[in-house]
Amino acid sequence: MIEDEAAGLAQAMVAVIEAEMSATAWQTGRDALSPPVAEALLSVPRHLFVPAALRASAYENRPLPIGGGQTISQPFVVALMTELLDLEPGCAVLEIGTGSGYQAAVLGRLAGRVETVELRPDLAAEAAARLTALGATNVHVHQGDGKLGWPPGAPYDRILLAAAAEPLPRPLFEQLAPQGRLVAPLGPPGTVEWLVTIDKDSAGKLSTRRLLPVAFVPLV
Ligand code: SAH
């Protein structure tokens, strides 16, 4: 795929995301992409995060298979979860479920540092190679069980779960900084999950908001 073609497809993808943001605003409270999130989505070449045979579909607003029964999330879901994190340039972010590395690359454009944990060694290695090739030096891929979080990088201002669980693993709450926010699909595997935001206040008290139904692969 030539660069101009990818840029045009990325613009079209962002337009579709904007329309879906607007349509779901009554559930999410977010009616549009903030300019930095839109810019991040335009700047990460999504076609480099999908298998070569699926490149032509990379900018369509749907999840795509990346091997091993796993998927790269739908662009709207990546955009919404990123938006809900309200990232600032100094933020330390933890992502559980690196998959292709696409979500981590988007987070890396907006945050200070991203630690991302992937269970499958093959996916972790491929994602790390892609992120290195793109010069995403503030994104660090770790192979391991994300249910444990990534203690060496804690605490985190923001945490994003890219796989569904219920209950959410306790170490993630412990590694969330005061005044931090976690965004996750919450629900038992095989059901429709709810996208939730969980805020931790300065005293450590948690408050949860349930936003909209989503479908994710399970945290295993
Ligand atoms: N964020 C990814 C999509 C993730 S799909 C992207 O942008 O492409 C969910 C991922 O979570 C899968 O790659 C799966 O292997 C991984 N996963 C499932 N259980 C996990 C666990 N316990 N720890 C870490 N990763 C896990």
Coordinates of N, CA and C and ligand atoms in Angstrom, one line a residue:
M1 N 0.9 -1.2 0.0 CA 0.0 0.0 0.0 C 0.9 1.2 0.0
I2 N 0.6 2.1 -1.0 CA 1.5 3.3 -1.0 C 1.0 4.3 0.0
E3 N 1.9 5.2 0.4 CA 1.6 6.1 1.6 C 0.4 7.0 1.3
D4 N 0.2 7.6 0.1 CA -0.9 8.5 -0.1 C -2.2 7.8 0.0
E5 N -2.2 6.5 -0.5 CA -3.4 5.7 -0.4 C -3.8 5.5 1.1
A6 N -2.8 5.1 1.9 CA -3.0 4.9 3.3 C -3.5 6.2 4.0
A7 N -2.9 7.3 3.6 CA -3.4 8.6 4.3 C -4.8 8.9 4.0
G8 N -5.2 8.6 2.7 CA -6.6 8.8 2.3 C -7.6 7.9 3.1
L9 N -7.2 6.6 3.2 CA -8.0 5.6 3.9 C -8.1 6.0 5.4
A10 N -7.0 6.5 6.0 CA -7.0 6.8 7.4 C -7.9 8.0 7.6
Q11 N -7.9 9.0 6.7 CA -8.9 10.1 6.8 C -10.3 9.6 6.8
A12 N -10.6 8.7 5.9 CA -12.0 8.1 5.8 C -12.3 7.4 7.1
M13 N -11.3 6.6 7.6 CA -11.6 5.9 8.8 C -11.9 6.8 10.0
V14 N -11.2 7.9 10.1 CA -11.5 8.9 11.1 C -12.9 9.5 11.0
A15 N -13.3 9.8 9.7 CA -14.6 10.3 9.5 C -15.7 9.3 10.0
V16 N -15.5 8.0 9.7 CA -16.4 7.0 10.2 C -16.4 6.9 11.7
I17 N -15.3 7.0 12.3 CA -15.2 7.0 13.8 C -15.9 8.2 14.4
E18 N -15.7 9.4 13.7 CA -16.4 10.6 14.2 C -17.9 10.4 14.2
A19 N -18.4 9.8 13.1 CA -19.9 9.6 13.0 C -20.4 8.6 14.1
E20 N -19.6 7.6 14.4 CA -20.0 6.7 15.4 C -19.8 7.3 16.8
M21 N -18.9 8.1 17.0 CA -18.7 8.9 18.3 C -20.0 9.7 18.5
S22 N -20.4 10.4 17.5 CA -21.6 11.2 17.6 C -22.9 10.4 17.9
A23 N -23.0 9.2 17.2 CA -24.2 8.4 17.4 C -24.2 7.8 18.8
T24 N -23.1 7.5 19.4 CA -23.0 6.9 20.7 C -22.8 7.9 21.9
A25 N -22.8 9.2 21.5 CA -22.5 10.2 22.6 C -23.4 10.1 23.8
W26 N -24.7 9.7 23.5 CA -25.7 9.6 24.6 C -25.3 8.6 25.6
Q27 N -24.5 7.6 25.2 CA -24.0 6.5 26.1 C -22.6 6.8 26.7
T28 N -21.8 7.4 25.8 CA -20.4 7.6 26.2 C -20.0 9.0 26.8
G29 N -20.9 9.9 26.5 CA -20.6 11.3 27.0 C -19.5 12.0 26.1
R30 N -19.1 11.3 25.0 CA -18.1 11.9 24.2 C -18.7 12.1 22.8
D31 N -18.9 13.3 22.3 CA -19.5 13.4 21.0 C -18.6 13.5 19.8
A32 N -17.3 13.7 20.1 CA -16.3 13.9 19.0 C -14.9 13.5 19.5
L33 N -14.1 13.2 18.5 CA -12.7 13.0 18.9 C -12.0 14.3 19.2
S34 N -11.2 14.3 20.3 CA -10.4 15.5 20.5 C -9.3 15.5 19.5
P35 N -8.8 16.8 19.1 CA -7.8 16.9 18.0 C -6.6 16.0 18.2
P36 N -6.0 15.9 19.4 CA -4.8 15.0 19.6 C -5.1 13.6 19.3
V37 N -6.3 13.1 19.7 CA -6.6 11.7 19.4 C -6.8 11.5 17.9
A38 N -7.5 12.4 17.2 CA -7.7 12.3 15.8 C -6.3 12.3 15.1
E39 N -5.4 13.1 15.5 CA -4.1 13.2 15.0 C -3.3 11.9 15.2
A40 N -3.4 11.4 16.4 CA -2.7 10.1 16.6 C -3.2 9.0 15.7
L41 N -4.6 9.0 15.5 CA -5.1 7.9 14.6 C -4.7 8.1 13.2
L42 N -4.5 9.3 12.8 CA -4.0 9.6 11.4 C -2.6 9.3 11.2
S43 N -1.8 9.3 12.4 CA -0.4 9.2 12.2 C 0.1 7.8 12.4
V44 N -0.7 6.8 12.9 CA -0.2 5.5 13.0 C -0.7 4.6 11.8
P45 N 0.2 4.1 11.1 CA -0.1 3.3 9.8 C -0.8 2.0 10.2
R46 N -2.1 1.9 10.3 CA -2.8 0.7 10.7 C -2.5 -0.5 9.8
H47 N -2.3 -0.2 8.5 CA -2.0 -1.3 7.6 C -0.8 -2.1 7.9
L48 N 0.1 -1.5 8.7 CA 1.3 -2.3 9.1 C 1.1 -3.1 10.3
F49 N -0.1 -3.1 10.9 CA -0.4 -3.9 12.1 C -1.3 -5.1 11.8
V50 N -1.7 -5.3 10.5 CA -2.5 -6.4 10.2 C -1.7 -7.3 9.3
P51 N -2.2 -8.6 9.2 CA -1.5 -9.5 8.3 C -1.5 -9.0 6.9
A52 N -0.4 -9.3 6.1 CA -0.3 -8.7 4.8 C -1.5 -8.9 3.9
A53 N -2.1 -10.1 4.0 CA -3.3 -10.5 3.2 C -4.5 -9.6 3.5
L54 N -4.5 -8.9 4.6 CA -5.7 -8.2 5.0 C -5.5 -6.7 4.9
R55 N -4.3 -6.3 4.4 CA -3.9 -4.8 4.4 C -5.0 -4.0 3.7
A56 N -5.6 -4.5 2.7 CA -6.6 -3.7 2.0 C -7.8 -3.3 2.9
S57 N -8.0 -4.1 3.9 CA -9.2 -3.9 4.8 C -8.8 -3.2 6.1
A58 N -7.5 -2.8 6.2 CA -6.9 -2.3 7.5 C -7.7 -1.1 8.1
Y59 N -8.2 -0.3 7.2 CA -8.8 1.0 7.6 C -10.3 0.9 7.7
E60 N -10.9 -0.3 7.4 CA -12.3 -0.5 7.6 C -12.6 -0.5 9.1
N61 N -13.8 0.0 9.5 CA -14.2 0.1 10.9 C -14.7 -1.3 11.4
R62 N -13.7 -2.2 11.5 CA -14.1 -3.5 12.0 C -12.8 -4.2 12.5
P63 N -13.0 -5.2 13.5 CA -11.8 -5.9 14.0 C -11.4 -6.8 12.9
L64 N -10.1 -7.2 12.9 CA -9.5 -8.1 11.9 C -8.7 -9.2 12.6
P65 N -8.7 -10.4 12.1 CA -7.9 -11.5 12.8 C -6.4 -11.2 12.6
I66 N -5.6 -11.4 13.7 CA -4.2 -11.3 13.7 C -3.4 -12.6 14.0
G67 N -4.2 -13.7 14.0 CA -3.5 -15.0 14.2 C -3.8 -15.5 15.7
G68 N -3.8 -16.8 15.8 CA -4.0 -17.4 17.1 C -5.4 -17.1 17.7
G69 N -6.4 -16.8 16.8 CA -7.8 -16.5 17.3 C -7.9 -15.1 17.9
Q70 N -6.9 -14.3 17.8 CA -6.9 -13.0 18.4 C -7.2 -11.9 17.3
T71 N -7.6 -10.8 17.7 CA -8.0 -9.7 16.8 C -7.4 -8.4 17.1
I72 N -7.2 -7.6 16.1 CA -6.9 -6.2 16.3 C -8.3 -5.5 16.4
S73 N -8.4 -4.7 17.5 CA -9.7 -4.1 17.8 C -10.2 -3.2 16.6
Q74 N -11.5 -3.1 16.6 CA -12.2 -2.1 15.7 C -11.7 -0.7 15.9
P75 N -11.4 0.0 14.8 CA -10.9 1.4 15.0 C -11.8 2.3 15.9
F76 N -13.1 2.2 15.8 CA -13.9 3.0 16.7 C -13.7 2.7 18.2
V77 N -13.5 1.4 18.5 CA -13.3 1.0 19.9 C -11.9 1.5 20.4
V78 N -10.9 1.4 19.5 CA -9.6 1.9 19.9 C -9.7 3.4 20.1
A79 N -10.4 4.1 19.2 CA -10.5 5.6 19.4 C -11.3 5.9 20.6
L80 N -12.4 5.3 20.9 CA -13.2 5.6 22.1 C -12.4 5.3 23.4
M81 N -11.8 4.2 23.4 CA -11.0 3.8 24.7 C -9.9 4.8 24.9
T82 N -9.2 5.2 23.8 CA -8.2 6.2 23.9 C -8.7 7.6 24.4
E83 N -9.9 7.9 23.8 CA -10.5 9.2 24.2 C -10.8 9.2 25.6
L84 N -11.4 8.1 26.1 CA -11.9 8.0 27.5 C -10.7 8.1 28.5
L85 N -9.5 7.8 28.0 CA -8.3 7.8 29.0 C -7.9 9.3 29.3
D86 N -8.4 10.3 28.5 CA -7.9 11.7 28.7 C -6.4 11.8 28.9
L87 N -5.7 11.3 28.0 CA -4.2 11.2 28.1 C -3.6 12.6 28.1
E88 N -2.5 12.7 28.9 CA -1.7 13.9 28.9 C -0.3 13.5 28.6
P89 N 0.5 14.4 28.1 CA 1.9 14.0 27.6 C 2.7 13.3 28.6
G90 N 2.5 13.6 29.9 CA 3.3 13.0 31.0 C 2.8 11.7 31.5
C91 N 1.7 11.2 31.0 CA 1.1 10.0 31.6 C 1.9 8.7 31.4
A92 N 1.9 7.9 32.5 CA 2.4 6.6 32.4 C 1.2 5.6 32.2
V93 N 1.2 4.8 31.1 CA 0.1 4.0 30.7 C 0.5 2.5 30.7
L94 N -0.5 1.7 31.2 CA -0.3 0.3 31.1 C -1.4 -0.3 30.2
E95 N -1.1 -1.1 29.2 CA -2.1 -1.8 28.4 C -1.9 -3.2 28.6
I96 N -3.1 -3.9 28.8 CA -3.0 -5.4 28.9 C -3.6 -6.0 27.6
G97 N -2.9 -6.8 26.9 CA -3.3 -7.4 25.6 C -2.8 -6.6 24.4
T98 N -1.5 -6.7 24.2 CA -0.8 -5.9 23.1 C -1.3 -6.3 21.8
G99 N -1.6 -7.6 21.6 CA -2.1 -8.0 20.2 C -1.1 -7.6 19.1
S100 N -1.6 -6.8 18.2 CA -0.8 -6.3 17.1 C 0.1 -5.2 17.5
G101 N -0.2 -4.5 18.6 CA 0.6 -3.4 19.0 C 0.0 -2.1 18.5
Y102 N -1.1 -2.1 17.8 CA -1.7 -0.9 17.2 C -2.2 0.1 18.3
Q103 N -3.0 -0.5 19.2 CA -3.5 0.4 20.3 C -2.4 1.0 21.1
A104 N -1.3 0.2 21.3 CA -0.2 0.7 22.1 C 0.5 1.8 21.3
A105 N 0.6 1.7 20.0 CA 1.2 2.8 19.1 C 0.4 4.0 19.2
V106 N -0.9 3.9 19.2 CA -1.8 5.1 19.3 C -1.6 5.8 20.7
L107 N -1.5 5.0 21.8 CA -1.3 5.5 23.1 C 0.0 6.2 23.2
G108 N 1.0 5.6 22.6 CA 2.4 6.1 22.6 C 2.5 7.5 22.0
R109 N 1.6 7.8 21.1 CA 1.6 9.2 20.5 C 1.1 10.2 21.5
L110 N 0.4 9.8 22.5 CA -0.3 10.7 23.3 C 0.2 10.8 24.8
A111 N 0.9 9.7 25.2 CA 1.4 9.6 26.6 C 2.9 9.7 26.7
G112 N 3.4 9.7 27.9 CA 4.8 9.8 28.1 C 5.5 8.4 27.9
R113 N 4.8 7.4 28.4 CA 5.4 6.1 28.4 C 4.3 5.1 28.4
V114 N 4.4 4.0 27.7 CA 3.4 2.9 27.6 C 4.1 1.6 27.9
E115 N 3.6 0.9 28.9 CA 4.0 -0.5 29.1 C 2.9 -1.4 28.7
T116 N 3.1 -2.3 27.8 CA 2.1 -3.2 27.3 C 2.4 -4.6 27.4
V117 N 1.5 -5.4 27.9 CA 1.8 -6.8 28.3 C 0.9 -7.8 27.4
E118 N 1.6 -8.7 26.8 CA 0.9 -9.7 25.9 C 1.3 -11.1 26.4
L119 N 0.3 -12.0 26.5 CA 0.5 -13.3 26.9 C 1.2 -14.2 25.9
R120 N 0.8 -14.0 24.6 CA 1.3 -14.9 23.6 C 2.7 -14.4 23.1
P121 N 3.7 -15.3 23.2 CA 5.1 -14.8 22.8 C 5.2 -14.4 21.4
D122 N 4.5 -15.1 20.5 CA 4.6 -14.8 19.0 C 4.0 -13.4 18.8
L123 N 2.9 -13.1 19.3 CA 2.3 -11.7 19.1 C 3.1 -10.7 19.8
A124 N 3.7 -11.0 21.0 CA 4.5 -10.0 21.7 C 5.7 -9.6 20.8
A125 N 6.3 -10.6 20.3 CA 7.6 -10.4 19.5 C 7.3 -9.6 18.2
E126 N 6.2 -10.0 17.5 CA 5.8 -9.3 16.3 C 5.5 -7.8 16.6
A127 N 4.7 -7.6 17.7 CA 4.3 -6.2 18.0 C 5.5 -5.4 18.4
A128 N 6.5 -6.0 19.1 CA 7.7 -5.3 19.5 C 8.5 -4.9 18.3
A129 N 8.6 -5.8 17.3 CA 9.3 -5.5 16.1 C 8.7 -4.3 15.3
R130 N 7.3 -4.4 15.2 CA 6.6 -3.3 14.5 C 6.8 -1.9 15.1
L131 N 6.7 -1.9 16.5 CA 6.8 -0.7 17.2 C 8.3 -0.1 17.1
T132 N 9.2 -1.0 17.1 CA 10.6 -0.6 16.9 C 10.8 0.0 15.5
A133 N 10.3 -0.7 14.5 CA 10.4 -0.2 13.1 C 9.8 1.2 13.0
L134 N 8.7 1.5 13.7 CA 8.1 2.8 13.6 C 8.7 3.8 14.5
G135 N 9.7 3.4 15.3 CA 10.4 4.4 16.1 C 9.6 4.8 17.4
A136 N 8.7 3.9 17.8 CA 7.9 4.2 19.0 C 8.7 3.8 20.2
T137 N 9.7 4.6 20.5 CA 10.7 4.3 21.6 C 10.1 4.4 23.0
N138 N 8.9 5.1 23.2 CA 8.3 5.2 24.5 C 7.3 4.1 24.8
V139 N 7.2 3.1 23.8 CA 6.3 1.9 24.0 C 7.1 0.7 24.3
H140 N 6.8 0.0 25.4 CA 7.6 -1.2 25.8 C 6.7 -2.4 25.9
V141 N 7.1 -3.4 25.0 CA 6.3 -4.6 25.0 C 6.9 -5.6 26.0
H142 N 6.0 -6.3 26.8 CA 6.5 -7.3 27.7 C 5.6 -8.5 27.5
Q143 N 6.3 -9.7 27.5 CA 5.6 -10.9 27.4 C 5.3 -11.4 28.8
G144 N 4.0 -11.7 29.0 CA 3.7 -12.2 30.4 C 2.2 -12.2 30.6
D145 N 1.8 -12.6 31.8 CA 0.3 -12.6 32.1 C -0.1 -11.3 32.6
G146 N -0.9 -10.6 31.8 CA -1.4 -9.3 32.2 C -2.3 -9.2 33.4
K147 N -2.8 -10.4 33.9 CA -3.6 -10.4 35.1 C -2.7 -9.9 36.3
L148 N -1.4 -9.9 36.1 CA -0.5 -9.5 37.2 C -0.1 -8.0 37.0
G149 N -0.6 -7.4 35.9 CA -0.2 -6.0 35.5 C 1.3 -6.1 35.1
W150 N 2.0 -5.0 35.3 CA 3.4 -5.0 35.1 C 4.1 -4.2 36.2
P151 N 4.3 -4.8 37.4 CA 4.8 -4.1 38.6 C 6.0 -3.2 38.4
P152 N 7.0 -3.6 37.6 CA 8.2 -2.7 37.5 C 7.9 -1.3 37.0
G153 N 6.8 -1.1 36.3 CA 6.5 0.2 35.7 C 5.4 1.0 36.5
A154 N 4.9 0.4 37.6 CA 3.8 1.0 38.4 C 4.3 2.1 39.3
P155 N 3.5 3.1 39.7 CA 2.1 3.1 39.4 C 1.8 3.7 38.0
Y156 N 0.6 3.5 37.5 CA 0.2 4.0 36.2 C -0.9 5.0 36.3
D157 N -0.8 6.1 35.6 CA -1.9 7.1 35.6 C -3.1 6.6 34.8
R158 N -2.9 5.7 33.8 CA -4.0 5.2 33.1 C -3.7 3.7 32.8
I159 N -4.8 2.9 32.8 CA -4.7 1.5 32.4 C -5.8 1.2 31.4
L160 N -5.4 0.5 30.3 CA -6.4 0.0 29.3 C -6.3 -1.5 29.2
L161 N -7.5 -2.1 29.4 CA -7.6 -3.6 29.2 C -8.1 -3.8 27.8
A162 N -7.4 -4.6 27.0 CA -7.9 -4.9 25.6 C -8.4 -6.3 25.5
A163 N -8.7 -6.9 26.6 CA -9.4 -8.2 26.7 C -10.4 -8.2 27.8
A164 N -11.5 -8.9 27.7 CA -12.5 -8.8 28.7 C -12.3 -9.8 29.9
A165 N -12.7 -9.3 31.0 CA -12.7 -10.1 32.3 C -13.8 -9.6 33.2
E166 N -14.1 -10.5 34.1 CA -14.9 -10.2 35.3 C -14.7 -11.3 36.3
P167 N -14.3 -10.9 37.5 CA -13.9 -9.6 37.9 C -12.6 -9.1 37.3
L168 N -12.3 -7.8 37.3 CA -11.1 -7.3 36.8 C -10.0 -7.7 37.8
P169 N -8.8 -8.1 37.3 CA -7.7 -8.6 38.2 C -7.3 -7.5 39.2
R170 N -7.2 -7.9 40.4 CA -6.9 -7.0 41.5 C -5.6 -6.2 41.4
P171 N -4.5 -6.9 40.9 CA -3.2 -6.1 40.7 C -3.4 -4.9 39.9
L172 N -4.3 -4.9 38.9 CA -4.5 -3.7 38.1 C -4.9 -2.5 38.9
F173 N -5.8 -2.7 39.9 CA -6.3 -1.6 40.7 C -5.2 -1.2 41.6
E174 N -4.4 -2.1 42.1 CA -3.3 -1.7 43.0 C -2.2 -0.9 42.2
Q175 N -2.1 -1.2 40.9 CA -1.0 -0.5 40.1 C -1.6 0.8 39.5
L176 N -2.9 1.1 39.7 CA -3.4 2.4 39.2 C -3.1 3.5 40.2
A177 N -2.6 4.6 39.8 CA -2.2 5.7 40.6 C -3.5 6.4 41.2
P178 N -3.4 7.1 42.3 CA -4.5 7.9 42.8 C -4.8 8.9 41.7
Q179 N -6.0 9.3 41.5 CA -6.5 10.1 40.4 C -6.3 9.6 39.0
G180 N -6.1 8.2 39.0 CA -5.9 7.5 37.7 C -7.2 7.0 37.2
R181 N -7.2 6.5 36.0 CA -8.4 6.0 35.3 C -8.0 4.7 34.6
L182 N -8.9 3.7 34.7 CA -8.8 2.5 34.0 C -10.0 2.3 33.1
V183 N -9.8 1.9 31.8 CA -10.8 1.6 30.9 C -10.8 0.2 30.5
A184 N -11.9 -0.5 30.5 CA -11.9 -2.0 30.3 C -13.2 -2.5 29.8
P185 N -13.2 -3.6 29.0 CA -14.5 -4.3 28.8 C -14.7 -5.3 29.9
L186 N -15.8 -5.1 30.6 CA -16.1 -5.8 31.8 C -17.2 -6.8 31.6
G187 N -17.0 -8.1 31.8 CA -18.0 -9.1 31.6 C -17.4 -10.5 31.5
P188 N -18.2 -11.5 31.9 CA -17.7 -12.9 31.7 C -17.5 -13.2 30.2
P189 N -16.6 -14.1 29.9 CA -16.3 -14.4 28.5 C -17.6 -15.1 27.9
G190 N -17.8 -14.8 26.6 CA -19.0 -15.4 25.9 C -20.2 -14.6 26.1
T191 N -20.2 -13.5 26.7 CA -21.3 -12.6 26.8 C -21.0 -11.3 26.1
V192 N -21.9 -10.4 26.1 CA -21.6 -9.1 25.7 C -21.0 -8.3 26.9
E193 N -19.9 -7.7 26.7 CA -19.3 -7.0 27.8 C -19.7 -5.5 27.8
W194 N -19.5 -4.9 28.9 CA -19.7 -3.5 29.0 C -18.4 -2.7 29.1
L195 N -18.3 -1.7 28.3 CA -17.1 -0.9 28.4 C -17.3 0.0 29.6
V196 N -16.3 -0.1 30.5 CA -16.4 0.7 31.8 C -15.2 1.6 31.9
T197 N -15.4 2.7 32.6 CA -14.3 3.5 33.1 C -14.4 3.4 34.7
I198 N -13.2 3.2 35.2 CA -13.1 3.1 36.7 C -12.1 4.2 37.1
D199 N -12.5 5.1 37.9 CA -11.7 6.2 38.4 C -11.3 5.9 39.9
K200 N -10.0 6.2 40.2 CA -9.5 6.1 41.5 C -9.3 7.5 42.0
D201 N -9.9 7.9 43.1 CA -9.7 9.3 43.6 C -8.4 9.4 44.5
S202 N -8.2 10.6 45.0 CA -6.9 10.8 45.7 C -6.8 10.0 47.0
A203 N -8.0 9.5 47.5 CA -8.0 8.7 48.7 C -8.0 7.2 48.4
G204 N -8.0 6.9 47.1 CA -7.9 5.5 46.7 C -9.3 4.9 46.4
K205 N -10.4 5.7 46.6 CA -11.7 5.2 46.4 C -12.0 5.0 44.9
L206 N -12.7 3.9 44.5 CA -13.0 3.6 43.1 C -14.4 4.0 42.8
S207 N -14.6 4.5 41.6 CA -16.0 4.7 41.1 C -16.1 4.3 39.6
T208 N -17.1 3.5 39.3 CA -17.3 2.9 38.0 C -18.4 3.5 37.2
R209 N -18.2 3.7 35.9 CA -19.3 4.1 35.0 C -19.4 3.1 33.9
R210 N -20.6 2.6 33.6 CA -20.8 1.6 32.6 C -21.3 2.4 31.3
L211 N -20.6 2.2 30.2 CA -20.9 3.1 29.1 C -21.6 2.4 27.9
L212 N -21.1 1.4 27.3 CA -21.8 0.8 26.2 C -21.4 -0.6 26.0
P213 N -22.3 -1.5 25.4 CA -21.9 -2.8 25.1 C -20.8 -3.0 24.0
V214 N -19.9 -3.9 24.3 CA -18.8 -4.2 23.3 C -18.5 -5.7 23.3
A215 N -17.8 -6.1 22.3 CA -17.4 -7.5 22.2 C -15.9 -7.6 22.1
F216 N -15.3 -8.2 23.1 CA -13.8 -8.4 23.1 C -13.5 -9.9 23.2
V217 N -12.2 -10.2 22.9 CA -11.7 -11.5 23.2 C -11.5 -11.6 24.7
P218 N -11.6 -12.8 25.3 CA -11.4 -12.9 26.8 C -10.0 -12.8 27.2
L219 N -9.8 -12.2 28.4 CA -8.5 -12.3 29.1 C -8.4 -13.7 29.6
V220 N -7.2 -14.4 29.3 CA -7.1 -15.8 29.7 C -6.0 -16.0 30.7
Ligands
SAH1 N1 -4.8 -4.1 21.7 C1 -4.7 -5.1 20.6 C2 -5.9 -6.0 20.5 C3 -5.9 -7.0 21.6 S1 -6.8 -8.4 21.4 C4 -4.4 -4.4 19.3 O1 -4.4 -3.2 19.2 O2 -4.1 -5.1 18.3 C5 -6.5 -9.1 23.1 C6 -5.1 -9.6 23.3 O3 -5.0 -9.9 24.7 C7 -4.7 -10.8 22.5 O4 -3.6 -10.6 21.8 C8 -4.5 -11.9 23.6 O5 -3.5 -12.7 23.3 C9 -4.2 -11.0 24.8 N2 -4.4 -11.6 26.1 C10 -5.4 -12.5 26.5 N3 -5.2 -12.8 27.8 C11 -4.1 -12.2 28.2 C12 -3.4 -12.1 29.5 N4 -3.8 -12.8 30.6 N5 -2.3 -11.3 29.6 C13 -1.8 -10.6 28.5 N6 -2.4 -10.6 27.3 C14 -3.6 -11.4 27.2

